[in-house]
Short mmCIF file of C-alpha atoms in Angstrom, two decimals:
data_model
loop_
_atom_site.label_atom_id
_atom_site.label_comp_id
_atom_site.label_asym_id
_atom_site.label_seq_id
_atom_site.Cartn_x
_atom_site.Cartn_y
_atom_site.Cartn_z
CA MET V 251 115.98 99.46 77.50
CA LEU V 252 115.24 98.64 81.03
CA ASP V 253 113.59 95.39 79.92
CA VAL V 254 116.92 93.82 79.52
CA PHE V 255 117.15 94.11 83.49
CA GLN V 256 113.82 93.04 84.62
CA ASN V 257 114.55 89.34 85.47
CA GLN V 258 114.35 86.92 88.54
CA GLN V 259 117.61 87.66 89.39
CA TYR V 260 117.48 91.63 88.99
CA PRO V 261 113.27 92.29 90.43
CA LYS V 262 113.39 96.18 90.73
CA VAL V 263 115.66 97.98 88.33
CA MET V 264 115.99 101.74 88.34
CA GLN V 265 117.26 104.75 86.10
CA VAL V 266 120.23 106.06 88.01
CA ALA V 267 122.15 109.81 87.16
CA ARG V 268 124.99 110.75 87.80
CA CYS V 269 126.60 114.30 86.89
CA PHE V 270 130.73 114.94 86.33
CA VAL V 271 130.76 118.60 86.85
CA GLN V 272 133.97 119.64 85.48
CA ARG V 273 135.52 123.85 86.11
CA GLU V 274 138.45 125.20 85.17
CA ILE V 275 140.23 126.70 88.08
CA ASP V 276 143.47 128.65 87.28
CA GLY V 277 143.77 126.88 84.29
CA LYS V 278 143.57 123.45 85.72
CA THR V 279 140.77 121.40 84.83
CA LYS V 280 139.05 119.93 88.68
CA PHE V 281 136.07 117.58 88.99
CA LEU V 282 133.88 117.57 91.87
CA ILE V 283 133.53 114.42 94.01
CA ILE V 284 131.91 113.72 97.18
CA GLN V 285 132.06 111.38 100.11
CA ARG V 286 128.92 109.46 101.00
CA ALA V 287 127.59 110.22 104.65
CA ASP V 288 128.71 107.67 107.25
CA HIS V 289 124.81 106.51 107.62
CA GLU V 290 124.02 105.73 104.51
CA LYS V 291 122.86 102.46 103.81
CA HIS V 292 124.68 102.22 100.81
CA ASN V 293 128.34 102.88 100.30
CA ALA V 294 128.92 104.82 103.28
CA ARG V 295 131.98 106.86 103.47
CA LYS V 296 132.72 106.02 99.56
CA TRP V 297 133.60 108.52 97.23
CA GLU V 298 131.88 109.14 94.47
CA VAL V 299 129.88 111.35 91.67
CA PRO V 300 126.61 113.48 92.74
CA GLY V 301 123.50 111.48 91.16
CA GLY V 302 120.64 109.52 92.17
CA LYS V 303 117.12 108.25 90.62
CA VAL V 304 115.51 109.44 87.74
CA GLU V 305 111.54 109.80 87.94
CA ASN V 306 109.61 108.90 85.73
CA TRP V 307 109.14 112.39 84.70
CA GLN V 308 112.48 113.41 84.39
CA SER V 309 114.57 113.70 81.86
CA PHE V 310 118.38 112.46 82.82
CA ALA V 311 119.44 116.09 82.51
CA ASP V 312 116.85 117.29 85.19
CA ALA V 313 117.95 114.77 87.59
CA GLN V 314 121.38 115.82 87.02
CA ILE V 315 120.94 119.11 87.93
CA GLN V 316 118.38 118.15 90.47
CA GLU V 317 120.87 115.66 92.71
CA THR V 318 123.66 117.66 92.04
CA LEU V 319 121.84 120.76 93.49
CA GLN V 320 120.34 118.69 96.31
CA GLU V 321 123.91 117.13 97.16
CA THR V 322 126.10 119.63 96.93
CA GLY V 323 123.90 122.95 96.69
CA LEU V 324 125.42 123.87 93.27
CA ASN V 325 123.29 124.89 90.55
CA ILE V 326 124.76 123.43 87.19
CA GLU V 327 124.31 123.71 83.87
CA ILE V 328 124.62 120.43 81.30
CA THR V 329 126.82 121.17 78.48
CA TYR V 330 127.00 117.45 77.04
CA GLU V 331 126.28 114.08 77.70
CA LEU V 332 129.43 112.05 78.35
CA VAL V 333 127.51 108.37 79.40
CA CYS V 334 124.45 107.01 79.93
CA THR V 335 124.51 103.54 82.26
CA ILE V 336 122.30 101.70 84.33
CA ASP V 337 122.55 100.72 87.46
CA LYS V 338 121.13 97.05 89.29
CA LEU V 339 120.22 97.91 92.75
CA LEU V 340 120.13 94.79 95.24
CA GLU V 341 117.20 95.05 97.96
#
């Protein structure tokens, strides 16, 4: 699937896993979003869901769990896959 984007316009493509964390609190469904730090290279101060690069040895679920823990300190359980996308990053 990544070969589709391996061309001159996008020479470096990486798989990125995003994690939509949902929890019921007081009978209401809540979702976790985080704000990127001021010093971030890309999208500083923007709001997003936890996520990051999927290493060659990782599944998407493993990457989602790891990135959410690193970015929030929360241990999560993957209950279902919502969607998979491919992010194209230009350096």
